[in-house]
PDB file of C-alpha atoms in Angstrom:
ATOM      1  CA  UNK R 201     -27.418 -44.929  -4.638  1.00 52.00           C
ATOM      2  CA  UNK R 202     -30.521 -43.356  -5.692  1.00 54.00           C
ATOM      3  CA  UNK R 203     -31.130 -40.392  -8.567  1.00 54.00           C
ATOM      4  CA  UNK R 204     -33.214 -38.820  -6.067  1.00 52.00           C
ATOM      5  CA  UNK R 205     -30.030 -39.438  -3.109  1.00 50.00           C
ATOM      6  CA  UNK R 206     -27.433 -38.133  -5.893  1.00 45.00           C
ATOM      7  CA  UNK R 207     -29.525 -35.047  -6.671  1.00 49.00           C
ATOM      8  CA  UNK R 208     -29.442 -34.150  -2.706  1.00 47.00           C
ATOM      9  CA  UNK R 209     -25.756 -34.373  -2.906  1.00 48.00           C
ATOM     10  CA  UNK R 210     -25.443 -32.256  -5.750  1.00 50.00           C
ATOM     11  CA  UNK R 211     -27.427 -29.886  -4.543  1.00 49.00           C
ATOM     12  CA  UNK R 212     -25.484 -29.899  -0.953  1.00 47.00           C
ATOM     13  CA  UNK R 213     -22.221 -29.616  -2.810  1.00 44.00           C
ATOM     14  CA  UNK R 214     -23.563 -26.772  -4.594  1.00 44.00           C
ATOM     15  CA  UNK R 215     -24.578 -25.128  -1.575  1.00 44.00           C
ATOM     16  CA  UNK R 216     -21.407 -25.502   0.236  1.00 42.00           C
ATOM     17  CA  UNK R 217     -19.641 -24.174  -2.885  1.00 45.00           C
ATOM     18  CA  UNK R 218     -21.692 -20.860  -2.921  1.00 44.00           C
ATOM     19  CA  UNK R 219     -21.562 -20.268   0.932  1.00 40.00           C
ATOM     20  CA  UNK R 220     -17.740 -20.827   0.937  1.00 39.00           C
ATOM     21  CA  UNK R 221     -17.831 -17.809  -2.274  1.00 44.00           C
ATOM     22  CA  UNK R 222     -19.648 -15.830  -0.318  1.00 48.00           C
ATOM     23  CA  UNK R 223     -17.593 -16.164   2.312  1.00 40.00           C
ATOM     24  CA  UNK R 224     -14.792 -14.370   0.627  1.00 85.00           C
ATOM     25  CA  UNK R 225     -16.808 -11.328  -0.239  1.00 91.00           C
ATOM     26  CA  UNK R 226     -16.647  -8.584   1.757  1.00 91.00           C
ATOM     27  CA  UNK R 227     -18.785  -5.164   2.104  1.00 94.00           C
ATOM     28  CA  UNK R 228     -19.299  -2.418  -0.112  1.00 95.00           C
ATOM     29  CA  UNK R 229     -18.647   0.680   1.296  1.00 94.00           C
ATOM     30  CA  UNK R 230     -18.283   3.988  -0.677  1.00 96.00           C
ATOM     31  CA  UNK R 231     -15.611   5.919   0.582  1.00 96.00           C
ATOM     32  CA  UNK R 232     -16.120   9.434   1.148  1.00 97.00           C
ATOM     33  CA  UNK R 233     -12.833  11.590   1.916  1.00 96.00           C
ATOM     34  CA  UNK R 234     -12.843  15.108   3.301  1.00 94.00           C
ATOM     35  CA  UNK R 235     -10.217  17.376   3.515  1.00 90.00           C
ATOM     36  CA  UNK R 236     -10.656  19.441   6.830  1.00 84.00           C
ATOM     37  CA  UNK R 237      -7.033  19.644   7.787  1.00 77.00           C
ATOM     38  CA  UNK R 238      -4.256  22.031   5.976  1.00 71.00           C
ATOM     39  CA  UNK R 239      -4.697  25.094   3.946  1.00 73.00           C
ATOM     40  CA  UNK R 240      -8.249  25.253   1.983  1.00 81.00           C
ATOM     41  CA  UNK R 241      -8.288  23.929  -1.841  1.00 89.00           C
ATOM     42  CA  UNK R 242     -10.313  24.414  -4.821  1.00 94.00           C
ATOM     43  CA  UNK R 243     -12.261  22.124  -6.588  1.00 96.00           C
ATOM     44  CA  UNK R 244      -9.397  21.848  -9.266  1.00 96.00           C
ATOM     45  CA  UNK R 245      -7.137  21.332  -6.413  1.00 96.00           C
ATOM     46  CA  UNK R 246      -8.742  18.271  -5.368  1.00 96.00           C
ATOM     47  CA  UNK R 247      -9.344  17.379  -9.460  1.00 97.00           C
ATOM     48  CA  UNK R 248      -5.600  17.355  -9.567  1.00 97.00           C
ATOM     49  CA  UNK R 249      -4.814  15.358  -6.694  1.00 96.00           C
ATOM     50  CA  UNK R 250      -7.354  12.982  -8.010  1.00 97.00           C
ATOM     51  CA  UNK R 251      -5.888  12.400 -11.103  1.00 96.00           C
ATOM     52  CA  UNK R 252      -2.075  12.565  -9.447  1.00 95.00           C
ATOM     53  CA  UNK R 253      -2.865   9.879  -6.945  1.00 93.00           C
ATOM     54  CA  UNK R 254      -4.383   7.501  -9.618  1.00 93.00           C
ATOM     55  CA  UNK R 255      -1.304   7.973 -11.905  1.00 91.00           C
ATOM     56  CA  UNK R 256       1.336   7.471  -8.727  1.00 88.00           C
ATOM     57  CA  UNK R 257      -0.602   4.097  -8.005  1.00 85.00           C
ATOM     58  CA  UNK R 258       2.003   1.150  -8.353  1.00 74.00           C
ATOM     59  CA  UNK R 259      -0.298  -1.849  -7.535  1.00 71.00           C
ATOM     60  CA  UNK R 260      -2.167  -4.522  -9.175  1.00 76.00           C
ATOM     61  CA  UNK R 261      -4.150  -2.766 -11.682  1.00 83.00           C
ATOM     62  CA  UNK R 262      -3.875   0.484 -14.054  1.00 87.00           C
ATOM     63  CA  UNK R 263      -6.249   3.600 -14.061  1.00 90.00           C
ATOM     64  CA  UNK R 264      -7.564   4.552 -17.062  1.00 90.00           C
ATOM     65  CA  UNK R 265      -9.559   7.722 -17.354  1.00 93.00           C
ATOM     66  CA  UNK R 266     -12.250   7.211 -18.770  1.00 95.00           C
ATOM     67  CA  UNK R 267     -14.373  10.603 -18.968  1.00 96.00           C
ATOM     68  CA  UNK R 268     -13.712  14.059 -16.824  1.00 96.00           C
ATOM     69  CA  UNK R 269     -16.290  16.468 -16.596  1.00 95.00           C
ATOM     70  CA  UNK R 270     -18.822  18.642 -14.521  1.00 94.00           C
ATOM     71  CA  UNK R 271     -16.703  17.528 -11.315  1.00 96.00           C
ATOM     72  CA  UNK R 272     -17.051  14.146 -11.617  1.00 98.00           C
ATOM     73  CA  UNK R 273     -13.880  12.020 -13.252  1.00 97.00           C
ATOM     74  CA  UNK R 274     -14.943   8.247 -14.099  1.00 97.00           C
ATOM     75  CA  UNK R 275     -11.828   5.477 -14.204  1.00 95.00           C
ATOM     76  CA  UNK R 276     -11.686   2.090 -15.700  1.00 93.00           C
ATOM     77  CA  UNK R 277      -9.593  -0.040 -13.966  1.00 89.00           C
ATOM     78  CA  UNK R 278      -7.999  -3.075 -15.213  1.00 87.00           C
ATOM     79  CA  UNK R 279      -6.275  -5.754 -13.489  1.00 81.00           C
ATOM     80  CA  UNK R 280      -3.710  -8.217 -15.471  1.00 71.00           C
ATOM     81  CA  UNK R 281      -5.719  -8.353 -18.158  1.00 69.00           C
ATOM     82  CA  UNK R 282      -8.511 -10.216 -16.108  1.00 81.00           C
ATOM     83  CA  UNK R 283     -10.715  -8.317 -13.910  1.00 85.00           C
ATOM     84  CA  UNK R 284     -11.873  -4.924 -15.038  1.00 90.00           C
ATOM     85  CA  UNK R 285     -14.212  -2.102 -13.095  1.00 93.00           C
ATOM     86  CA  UNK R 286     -15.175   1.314 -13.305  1.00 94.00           C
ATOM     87  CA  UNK R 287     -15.615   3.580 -10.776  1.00 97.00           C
ATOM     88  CA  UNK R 288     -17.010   7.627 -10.404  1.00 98.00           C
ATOM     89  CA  UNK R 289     -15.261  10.073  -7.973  1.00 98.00           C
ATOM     90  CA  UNK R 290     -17.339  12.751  -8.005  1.00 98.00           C
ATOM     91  CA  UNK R 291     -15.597  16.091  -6.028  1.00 97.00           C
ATOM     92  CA  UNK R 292     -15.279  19.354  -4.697  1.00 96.00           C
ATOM     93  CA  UNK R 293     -13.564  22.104  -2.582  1.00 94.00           C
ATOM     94  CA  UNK R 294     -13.811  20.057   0.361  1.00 93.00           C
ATOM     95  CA  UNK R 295     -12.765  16.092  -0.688  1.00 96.00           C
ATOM     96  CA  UNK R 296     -14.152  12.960  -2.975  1.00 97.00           C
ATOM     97  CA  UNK R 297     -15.926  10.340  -3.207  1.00 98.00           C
ATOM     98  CA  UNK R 298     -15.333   7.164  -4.944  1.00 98.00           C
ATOM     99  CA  UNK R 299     -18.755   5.272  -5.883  1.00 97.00           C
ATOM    100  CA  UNK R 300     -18.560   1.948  -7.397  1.00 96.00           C
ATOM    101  CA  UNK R 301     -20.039   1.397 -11.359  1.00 96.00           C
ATOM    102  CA  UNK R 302     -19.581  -1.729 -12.615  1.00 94.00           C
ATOM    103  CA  UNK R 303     -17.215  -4.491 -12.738  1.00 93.00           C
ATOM    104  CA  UNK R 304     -16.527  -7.797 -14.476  1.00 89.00           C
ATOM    105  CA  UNK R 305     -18.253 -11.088 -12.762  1.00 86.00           C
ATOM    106  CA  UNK R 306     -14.794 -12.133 -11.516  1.00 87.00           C
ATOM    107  CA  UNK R 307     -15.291  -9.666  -9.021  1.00 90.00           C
ATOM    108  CA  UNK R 308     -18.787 -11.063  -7.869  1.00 91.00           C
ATOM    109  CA  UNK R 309     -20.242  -7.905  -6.896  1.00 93.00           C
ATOM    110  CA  UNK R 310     -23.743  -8.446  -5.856  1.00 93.00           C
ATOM    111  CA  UNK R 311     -26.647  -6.817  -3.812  1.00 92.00           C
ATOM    112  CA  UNK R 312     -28.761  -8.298  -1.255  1.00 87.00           C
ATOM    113  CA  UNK R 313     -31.043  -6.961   0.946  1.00 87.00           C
ATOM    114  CA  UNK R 314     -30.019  -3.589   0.435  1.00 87.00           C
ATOM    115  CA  UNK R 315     -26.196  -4.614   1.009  1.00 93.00           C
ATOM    116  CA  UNK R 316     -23.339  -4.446  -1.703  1.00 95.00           C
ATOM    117  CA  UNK R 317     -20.432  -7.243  -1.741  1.00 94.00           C
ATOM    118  CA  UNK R 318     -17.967  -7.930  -3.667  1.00 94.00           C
ATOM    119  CA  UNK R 319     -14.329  -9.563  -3.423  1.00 92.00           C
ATOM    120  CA  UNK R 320     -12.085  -8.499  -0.993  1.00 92.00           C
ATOM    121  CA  UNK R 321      -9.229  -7.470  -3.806  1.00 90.00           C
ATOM    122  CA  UNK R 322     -11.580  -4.603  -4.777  1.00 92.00           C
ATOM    123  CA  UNK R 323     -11.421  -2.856  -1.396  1.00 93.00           C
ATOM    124  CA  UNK R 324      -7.957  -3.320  -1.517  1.00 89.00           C
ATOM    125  CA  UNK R 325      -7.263  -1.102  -4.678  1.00 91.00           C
ATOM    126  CA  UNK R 326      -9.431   1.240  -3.862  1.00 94.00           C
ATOM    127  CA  UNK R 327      -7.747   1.582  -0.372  1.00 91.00           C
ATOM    128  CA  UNK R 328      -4.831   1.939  -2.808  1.00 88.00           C
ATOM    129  CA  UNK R 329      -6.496   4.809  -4.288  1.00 92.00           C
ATOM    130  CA  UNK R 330      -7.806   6.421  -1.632  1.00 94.00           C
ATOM    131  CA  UNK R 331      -3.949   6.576  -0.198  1.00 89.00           C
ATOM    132  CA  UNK R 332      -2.213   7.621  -3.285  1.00 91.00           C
ATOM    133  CA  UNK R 333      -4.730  10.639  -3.806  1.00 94.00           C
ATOM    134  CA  UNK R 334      -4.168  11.658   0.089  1.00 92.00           C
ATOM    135  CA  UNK R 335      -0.452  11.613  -0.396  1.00 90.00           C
ATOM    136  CA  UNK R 336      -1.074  14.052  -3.772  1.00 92.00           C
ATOM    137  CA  UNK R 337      -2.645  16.502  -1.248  1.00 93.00           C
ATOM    138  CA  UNK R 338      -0.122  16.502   1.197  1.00 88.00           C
ATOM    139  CA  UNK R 339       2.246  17.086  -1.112  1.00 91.00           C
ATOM    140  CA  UNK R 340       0.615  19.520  -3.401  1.00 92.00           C
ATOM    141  CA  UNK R 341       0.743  17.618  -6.494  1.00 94.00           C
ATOM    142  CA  UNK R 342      -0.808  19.295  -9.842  1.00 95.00           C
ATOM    143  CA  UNK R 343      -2.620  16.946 -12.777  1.00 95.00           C
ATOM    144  CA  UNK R 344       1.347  16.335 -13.624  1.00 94.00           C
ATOM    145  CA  UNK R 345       1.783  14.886 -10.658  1.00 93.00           C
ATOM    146  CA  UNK R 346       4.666  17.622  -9.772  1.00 94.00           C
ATOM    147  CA  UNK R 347       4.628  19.703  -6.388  1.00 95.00           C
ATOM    148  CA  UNK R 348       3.424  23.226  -7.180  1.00 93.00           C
ATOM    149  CA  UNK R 349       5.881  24.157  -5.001  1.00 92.00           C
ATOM    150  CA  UNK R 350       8.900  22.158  -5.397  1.00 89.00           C
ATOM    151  CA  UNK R 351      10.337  22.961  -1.767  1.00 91.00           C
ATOM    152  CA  UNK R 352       8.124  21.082  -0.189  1.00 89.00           C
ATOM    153  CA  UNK R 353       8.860  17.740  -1.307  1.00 93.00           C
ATOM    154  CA  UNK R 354      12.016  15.399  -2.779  1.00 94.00           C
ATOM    155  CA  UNK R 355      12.267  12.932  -5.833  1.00 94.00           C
ATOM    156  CA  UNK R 356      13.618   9.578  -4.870  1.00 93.00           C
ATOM    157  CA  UNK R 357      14.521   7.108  -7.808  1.00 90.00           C
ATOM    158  CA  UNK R 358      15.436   3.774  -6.409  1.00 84.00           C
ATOM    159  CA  UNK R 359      17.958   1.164  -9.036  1.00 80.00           C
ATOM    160  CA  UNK R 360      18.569  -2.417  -8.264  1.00 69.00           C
ATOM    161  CA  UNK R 361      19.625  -5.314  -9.804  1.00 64.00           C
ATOM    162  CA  UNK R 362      17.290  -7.842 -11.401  1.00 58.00           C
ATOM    163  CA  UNK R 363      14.141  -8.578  -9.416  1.00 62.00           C
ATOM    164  CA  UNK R 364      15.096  -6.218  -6.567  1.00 67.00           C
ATOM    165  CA  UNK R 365      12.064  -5.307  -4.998  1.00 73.00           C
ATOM    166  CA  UNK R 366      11.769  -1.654  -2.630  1.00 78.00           C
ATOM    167  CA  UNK R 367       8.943  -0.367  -0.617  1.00 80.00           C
ATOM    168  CA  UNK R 368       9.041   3.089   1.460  1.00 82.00           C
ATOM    169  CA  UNK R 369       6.988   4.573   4.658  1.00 80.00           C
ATOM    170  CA  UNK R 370       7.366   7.987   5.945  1.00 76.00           C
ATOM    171  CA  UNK R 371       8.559   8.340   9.371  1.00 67.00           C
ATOM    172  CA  UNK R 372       5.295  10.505  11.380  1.00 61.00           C
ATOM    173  CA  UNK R 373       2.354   8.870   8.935  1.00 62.00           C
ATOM    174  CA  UNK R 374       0.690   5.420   8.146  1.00 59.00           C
ATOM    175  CA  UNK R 375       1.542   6.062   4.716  1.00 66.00           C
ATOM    176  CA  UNK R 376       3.744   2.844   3.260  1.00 71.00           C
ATOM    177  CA  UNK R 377       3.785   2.295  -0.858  1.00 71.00           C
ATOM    178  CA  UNK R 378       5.376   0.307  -3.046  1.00 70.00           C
ATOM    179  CA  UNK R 379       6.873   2.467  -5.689  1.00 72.00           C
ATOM    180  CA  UNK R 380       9.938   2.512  -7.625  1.00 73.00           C
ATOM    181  CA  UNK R 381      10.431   6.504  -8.019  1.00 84.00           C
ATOM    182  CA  UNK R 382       8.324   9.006  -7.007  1.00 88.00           C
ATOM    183  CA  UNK R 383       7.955  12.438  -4.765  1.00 91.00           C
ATOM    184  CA  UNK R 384       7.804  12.073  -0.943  1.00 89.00           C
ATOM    185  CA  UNK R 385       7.118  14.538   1.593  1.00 88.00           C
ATOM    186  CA  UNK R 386      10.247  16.232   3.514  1.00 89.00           C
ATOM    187  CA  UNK R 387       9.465  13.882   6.259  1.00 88.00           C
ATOM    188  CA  UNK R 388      11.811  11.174   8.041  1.00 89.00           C
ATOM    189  CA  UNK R 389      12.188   8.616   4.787  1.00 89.00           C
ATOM    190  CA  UNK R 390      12.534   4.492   5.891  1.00 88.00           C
ATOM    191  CA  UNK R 391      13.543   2.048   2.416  1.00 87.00           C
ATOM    192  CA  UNK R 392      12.539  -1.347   2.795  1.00 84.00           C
ATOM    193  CA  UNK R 393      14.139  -3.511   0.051  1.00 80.00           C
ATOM    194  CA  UNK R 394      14.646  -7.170  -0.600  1.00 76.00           C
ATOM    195  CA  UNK R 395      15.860  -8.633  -3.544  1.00 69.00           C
ATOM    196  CA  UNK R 396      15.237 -12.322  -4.892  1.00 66.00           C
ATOM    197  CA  UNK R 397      17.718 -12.674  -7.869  1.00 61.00           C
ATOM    198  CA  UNK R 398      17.995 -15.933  -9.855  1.00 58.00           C
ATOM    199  CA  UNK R 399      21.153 -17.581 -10.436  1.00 57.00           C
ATOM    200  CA  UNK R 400      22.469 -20.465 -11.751  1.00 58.00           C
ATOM    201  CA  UNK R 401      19.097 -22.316 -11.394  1.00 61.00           C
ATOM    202  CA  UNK R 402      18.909 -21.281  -7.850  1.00 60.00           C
ATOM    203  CA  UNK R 403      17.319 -18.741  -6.299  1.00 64.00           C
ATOM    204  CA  UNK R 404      19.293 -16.093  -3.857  1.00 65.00           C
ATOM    205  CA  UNK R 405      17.373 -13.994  -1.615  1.00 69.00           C
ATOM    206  CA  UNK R 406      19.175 -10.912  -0.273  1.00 73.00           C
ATOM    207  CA  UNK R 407      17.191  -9.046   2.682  1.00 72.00           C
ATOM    208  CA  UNK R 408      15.468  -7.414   3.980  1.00 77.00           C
ATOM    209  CA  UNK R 409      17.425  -4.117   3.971  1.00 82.00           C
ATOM    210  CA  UNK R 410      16.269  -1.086   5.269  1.00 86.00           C
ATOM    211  CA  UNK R 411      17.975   2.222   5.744  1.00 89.00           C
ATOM    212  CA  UNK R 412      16.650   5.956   6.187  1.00 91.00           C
ATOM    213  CA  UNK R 413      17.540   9.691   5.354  1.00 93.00           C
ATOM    214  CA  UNK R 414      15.602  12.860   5.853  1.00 92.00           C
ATOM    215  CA  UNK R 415      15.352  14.173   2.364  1.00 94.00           C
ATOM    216  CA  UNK R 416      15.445  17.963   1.747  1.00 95.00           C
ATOM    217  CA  UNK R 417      12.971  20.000  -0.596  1.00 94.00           C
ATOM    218  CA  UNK R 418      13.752  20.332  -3.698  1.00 95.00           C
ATOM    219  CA  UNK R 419      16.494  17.901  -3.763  1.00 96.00           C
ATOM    220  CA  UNK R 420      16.133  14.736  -6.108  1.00 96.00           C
ATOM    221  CA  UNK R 421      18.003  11.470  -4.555  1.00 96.00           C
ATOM    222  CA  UNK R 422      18.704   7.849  -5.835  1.00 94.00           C
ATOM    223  CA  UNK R 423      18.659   4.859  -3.779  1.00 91.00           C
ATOM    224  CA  UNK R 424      20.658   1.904  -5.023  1.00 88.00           C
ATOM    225  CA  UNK R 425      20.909  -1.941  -4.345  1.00 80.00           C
ATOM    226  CA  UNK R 426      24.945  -2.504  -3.880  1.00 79.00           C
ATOM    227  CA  UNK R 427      25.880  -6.381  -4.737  1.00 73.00           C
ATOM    228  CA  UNK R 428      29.520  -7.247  -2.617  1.00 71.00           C
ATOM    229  CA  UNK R 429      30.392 -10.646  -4.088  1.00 65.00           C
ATOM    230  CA  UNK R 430      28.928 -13.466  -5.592  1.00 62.00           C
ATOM    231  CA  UNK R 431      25.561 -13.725  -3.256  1.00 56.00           C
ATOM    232  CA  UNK R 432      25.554 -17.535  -3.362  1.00 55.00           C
ATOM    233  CA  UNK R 433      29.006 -17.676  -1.911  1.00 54.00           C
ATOM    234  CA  UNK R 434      29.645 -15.611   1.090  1.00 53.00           C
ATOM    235  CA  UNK R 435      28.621 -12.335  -0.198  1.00 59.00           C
ATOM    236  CA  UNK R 436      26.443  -9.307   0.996  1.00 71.00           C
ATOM    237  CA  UNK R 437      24.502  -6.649  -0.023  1.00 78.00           C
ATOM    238  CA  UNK R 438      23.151  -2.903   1.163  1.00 82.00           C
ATOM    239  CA  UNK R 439      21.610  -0.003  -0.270  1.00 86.00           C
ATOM    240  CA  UNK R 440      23.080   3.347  -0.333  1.00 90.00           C
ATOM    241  CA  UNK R 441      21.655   7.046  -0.576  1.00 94.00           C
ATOM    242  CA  UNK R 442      23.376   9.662  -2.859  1.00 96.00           C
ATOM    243  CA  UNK R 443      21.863  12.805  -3.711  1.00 97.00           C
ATOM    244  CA  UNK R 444      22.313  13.659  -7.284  1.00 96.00           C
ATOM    245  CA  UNK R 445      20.192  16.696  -7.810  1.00 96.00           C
ATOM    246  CA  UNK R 446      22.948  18.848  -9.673  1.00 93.00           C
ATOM    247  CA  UNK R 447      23.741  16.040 -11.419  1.00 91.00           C
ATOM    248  CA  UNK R 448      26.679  14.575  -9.260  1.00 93.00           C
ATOM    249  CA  UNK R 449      26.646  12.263  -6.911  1.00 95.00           C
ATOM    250  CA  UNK R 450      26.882  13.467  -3.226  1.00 96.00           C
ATOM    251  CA  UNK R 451      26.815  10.244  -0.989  1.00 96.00           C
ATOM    252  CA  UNK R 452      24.351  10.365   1.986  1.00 96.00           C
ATOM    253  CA  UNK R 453      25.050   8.852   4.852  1.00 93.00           C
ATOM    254  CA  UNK R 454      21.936   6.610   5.820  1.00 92.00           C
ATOM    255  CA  UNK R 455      20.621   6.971   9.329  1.00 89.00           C
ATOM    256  CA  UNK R 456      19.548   3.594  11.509  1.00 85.00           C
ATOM    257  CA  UNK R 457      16.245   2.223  10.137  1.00 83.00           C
ATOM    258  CA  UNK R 458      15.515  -1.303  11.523  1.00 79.00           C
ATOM    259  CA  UNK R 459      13.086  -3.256   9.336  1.00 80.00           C
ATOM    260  CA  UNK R 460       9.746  -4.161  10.474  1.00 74.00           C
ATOM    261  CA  UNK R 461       9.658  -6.715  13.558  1.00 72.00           C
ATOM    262  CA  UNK R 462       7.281  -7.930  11.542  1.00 66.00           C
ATOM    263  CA  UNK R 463       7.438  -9.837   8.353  1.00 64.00           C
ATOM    264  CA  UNK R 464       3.825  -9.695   7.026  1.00 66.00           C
ATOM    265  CA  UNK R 465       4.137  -5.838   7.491  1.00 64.00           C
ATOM    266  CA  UNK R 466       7.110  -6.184   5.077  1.00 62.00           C
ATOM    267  CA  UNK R 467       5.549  -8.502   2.874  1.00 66.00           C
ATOM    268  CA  UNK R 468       2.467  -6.052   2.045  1.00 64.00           C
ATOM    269  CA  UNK R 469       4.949  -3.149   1.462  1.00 63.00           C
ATOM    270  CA  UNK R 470       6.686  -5.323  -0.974  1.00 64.00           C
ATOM    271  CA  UNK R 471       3.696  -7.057  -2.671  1.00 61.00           C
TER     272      UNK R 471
END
C-alpha cells in the first residue's frame, strides 16, 4: 500500500469520525418563556422563581450562581466534575430567557452558517431548567424556595432503603421530576419508585411501585419504601403514605396509581 493510498484512508477515517460527531449534536435554540397565564408577577417574582427552580433541580449537574444583577442572573453549571457551562437568564414581569455563554469543548458547541450546535445532553438540562423554574411559578415559590403562601402547596419527603430510587408526576400536568423531597402542587400526586439493592453479591431489583394520594395544602407527608422479607427469597415490597405534619404519623391510604405502560417513560423519571 502506498503513502499516498494510506493518507486517503486517513483522511476518510477522519471524515467519517467527524460526520458521525456531528451527528450527535443537536440545535441551539434559546428558550424564551412567558408567563401569560395566572395572576400577574413582578420582576422579583420571576427573579425568585428563577433562582427556586435552579436550586429544586435534581439532575445531572449543579447550578452555581455566578453573578445577579440589573435583571439578568448568570449560572455556571457543572456536570460530574467534567463538563462545565454558563448560561444568562436575563428577565422580567412577564418570563425569561435562558441564552447560552460558554461551555467546555466536551460539549462541542459550535457555529456554522449562522446555526449553533452543541450535544444533545445540554438541551436536556436546560429542559431541566426550564421545568423546575415553571413548577416555582405555579407554586409560588420565593428565592427560599418556600410557597409564599403555604396553602397552596404540600412537602413530600420520600425514605428508602439503600439505592431506592423515586420519581413523581402530577396528575393534570406534563410535569414528571426526579426528586427526593420537595413541594408539589395540591394536585392528584402519582410515586414511581424502584429500588435496586445489592445483596450478597447479587443484585435484587424490587419494582416498579407506584401509588398516589391527593396531598392537602399546607400539610407535609413522607413516602416510604417498606421491605417484607428477605427480597432474594420470596419477599415483597410497597411504599406507603403517612402524613406527619404535626409531627405524628397519620397513615394515608394510597389511591390506585398504575405505573407507566411504558418502561422508557419510567426509566427517564428515574434517571
Amino acid at each position: 500500500m502506498t503513502s499516498a493510498t494510506i493518507r486517503k484512508l486517513m483522511a476518510l477515517v477522519f471524515m467519517l469520525g467527524a460526520s458521525s460527531t456531528m451527528a450527535k449534536l443537536a440545535t441551539l435554540v434559546d428558550p424564551d418563556i412567558r408567563f401569560d397565564d395566572g395572576p400577574p408577577a413582578t420582576a422579583k417574582q420571576i427573579h425568585d422563581y428563577i433562582i427556586a427552580g435552579a436550586d429544586r433541580y435534581t439532575g445531572e449537574v449543579v447550578y452555581k450562581l455566578e453573578s445577579d444583577s440589573n435583571n439578568e442572573i448568570r449560572l455556571q453549571l457543572v456536570q460530574a466534575r467534567k463538563h462545565t457551562f454558563r448560561v444568562a437568564i436575563p428577565y422580567d414581569a412577564g418570563g425569561f430567557q435562558i441564552k447560552y455563554l460558554s461551555s467546555t469543548s466536551g460539549l462541542q458547541y459550535r457555529e456554522s452558517d449562522g446555526e449553533r450546535q452543541i450535544h444533545p445532553n445540554y438541551i436536556k438540562w436546560i429542559n431541566g431548567l426550564v421545568k423546575e423554574i415553571k413548577m416555582a411559578h405555579s407554586l409560588g415559590l420565593d428565592v427560599r424556595g418556600e410557597p409564599t403562601d403555604p396553602k397552596t402547596a404540600a412537602y413530600v419527603t420520600i425514605a428508602g432503603p439503600g439505592s431506592a430510587r423515586f420519581a413523581v408526576a402530577y396528575g393534570d400536568g406534563p410535569y414528571e421530576s426526579p426528586q427526593f423531597s420537595g413541594y408539589v402542587p395540591i394536585k392528584p400526586l402519582s410515586i414511581y419508585g424502584n429500588s435496586v439493592l445489592h445483596m450478597h453479591n447479587a443484585i435484587v431489583s424490587c419494582g416498579p411501585i407506584c401509588v398516589g394520594f391527593d396531598p392537602e395544602g399546607g400539610r407535609t407527608y413522607q413516602v416510604r419504601w417498606v421491605e417484607e422479607g428477605p427480597l432474594g427469597n420470596g419477599g415483597v415490597c410497597r411504599m406507603e403514605v403517612y402524613d406527619v405534619s404535626d409531627g405524628t404519623e397519620q397513615f394515608v391510604l394510597p389511591r390506585s396509581a398504575p405505573c407507566p405502560e411504558n418502561k422508557n417513560l419510567l426509566q427517564r423519571l428515574l434517571d
